[in-house]
PDB file of C-alpha atoms in Angstrom:
ATOM      1  CA  UNK A 189     105.691 133.526  91.754  1.00 92.00           C
ATOM      2  CA  UNK A 190     107.255 133.641  88.302  1.00 95.00           C
ATOM      3  CA  UNK A 191     106.140 135.616  85.248  1.00 95.00           C
ATOM      4  CA  UNK A 192     105.415 132.961  82.633  1.00 93.00           C
ATOM      5  CA  UNK A 193     106.795 134.923  79.666  1.00 93.00           C
ATOM      6  CA  UNK A 194     109.849 136.673  81.123  1.00 92.00           C
ATOM      7  CA  UNK A 195     110.968 134.293  83.855  1.00 95.00           C
ATOM      8  CA  UNK A 196     111.235 137.146  86.392  1.00 96.00           C
ATOM      9  CA  UNK A 197     110.288 135.984  89.865  1.00 96.00           C
ATOM     10  CA  UNK A 198     109.509 137.336  93.315  1.00 96.00           C
ATOM     11  CA  UNK A 199     108.698 135.764  96.681  1.00 95.00           C
ATOM     12  CA  UNK A 200     105.425 137.013  98.164  1.00 91.00           C
ATOM     13  CA  UNK A 201     103.450 136.372 101.320  1.00 88.00           C
ATOM     14  CA  UNK A 202      99.857 135.538 100.465  1.00 82.00           C
ATOM     15  CA  UNK A 203      97.429 137.009 102.979  1.00 78.00           C
ATOM     16  CA  UNK A 204      94.251 136.123 101.083  1.00 73.00           C
ATOM     17  CA  UNK A 205      93.038 135.093  97.668  1.00 67.00           C
ATOM     18  CA  UNK A 206      91.373 137.305  95.150  1.00 65.00           C
ATOM     19  CA  UNK A 207      90.016 138.861  93.057  1.00 66.00           C
ATOM     20  CA  UNK A 208      86.827 136.835  93.262  1.00 73.00           C
ATOM     21  CA  UNK A 209      84.334 136.456  90.443  1.00 76.00           C
ATOM     22  CA  UNK A 210      86.954 136.148  87.704  1.00 77.00           C
ATOM     23  CA  UNK A 211      87.884 132.478  87.257  1.00 76.00           C
ATOM     24  CA  UNK A 212      91.010 133.232  85.197  1.00 77.00           C
ATOM     25  CA  UNK A 213      92.539 135.366  87.982  1.00 78.00           C
ATOM     26  CA  UNK A 214      93.760 133.558  91.082  1.00 77.00           C
ATOM     27  CA  UNK A 215      95.935 136.082  92.904  1.00 83.00           C
ATOM     28  CA  UNK A 216      96.230 139.819  93.304  1.00 84.00           C
ATOM     29  CA  UNK A 217      99.709 141.194  94.106  1.00 88.00           C
ATOM     30  CA  UNK A 218     101.049 144.416  95.555  1.00 89.00           C
ATOM     31  CA  UNK A 219     102.429 147.103  93.274  1.00 91.00           C
ATOM     32  CA  UNK A 220     105.922 146.299  94.606  1.00 94.00           C
ATOM     33  CA  UNK A 221     105.583 142.632  93.578  1.00 93.00           C
ATOM     34  CA  UNK A 222     104.130 143.665  90.206  1.00 93.00           C
ATOM     35  CA  UNK A 223     107.085 145.993  89.655  1.00 94.00           C
ATOM     36  CA  UNK A 224     109.546 143.205  90.511  1.00 94.00           C
ATOM     37  CA  UNK A 225     107.822 140.964  87.968  1.00 94.00           C
ATOM     38  CA  UNK A 226     107.737 143.752  85.391  1.00 92.00           C
ATOM     39  CA  UNK A 227     103.948 143.623  85.022  1.00 92.00           C
ATOM     40  CA  UNK A 228     102.889 147.085  86.199  1.00 91.00           C
ATOM     41  CA  UNK A 229     102.096 148.222  82.667  1.00 91.00           C
ATOM     42  CA  UNK A 230     100.413 144.902  81.769  1.00 87.00           C
ATOM     43  CA  UNK A 231      97.896 144.936  84.602  1.00 83.00           C
ATOM     44  CA  UNK A 232      97.233 141.199  84.205  1.00 87.00           C
ATOM     45  CA  UNK A 233      99.889 138.617  83.388  1.00 91.00           C
ATOM     46  CA  UNK A 234     100.303 134.844  83.375  1.00 92.00           C
ATOM     47  CA  UNK A 235     102.326 133.631  86.368  1.00 92.00           C
ATOM     48  CA  UNK A 236     103.177 130.328  87.966  1.00 92.00           C
ATOM     49  CA  UNK A 237     102.926 129.855  91.712  1.00 90.00           C
ATOM     50  CA  UNK A 238     105.119 127.645  93.872  1.00 91.00           C
ATOM     51  CA  UNK A 239     104.532 127.074  97.572  1.00 91.00           C
ATOM     52  CA  UNK A 240     107.752 127.825  99.464  1.00 90.00           C
ATOM     53  CA  UNK A 241     106.375 127.064 102.943  1.00 87.00           C
ATOM     54  CA  UNK A 242     103.110 126.688 104.775  1.00 82.00           C
ATOM     55  CA  UNK A 243     102.185 128.059 108.179  1.00 74.00           C
TER      56      UNK A 243
END
């Protein structure tokens, strides 16, 4: 995943989708991934997702 404004990226393993009920939010990440992206203080940030592999 890549932060849309800063270009910082991190590879993550997606275990499930969420949060549900909020159409504008498609994925919830760990605090470690959020720190790598530099979004801990933002809480919510625009990111792009790329599939690296599928099971």
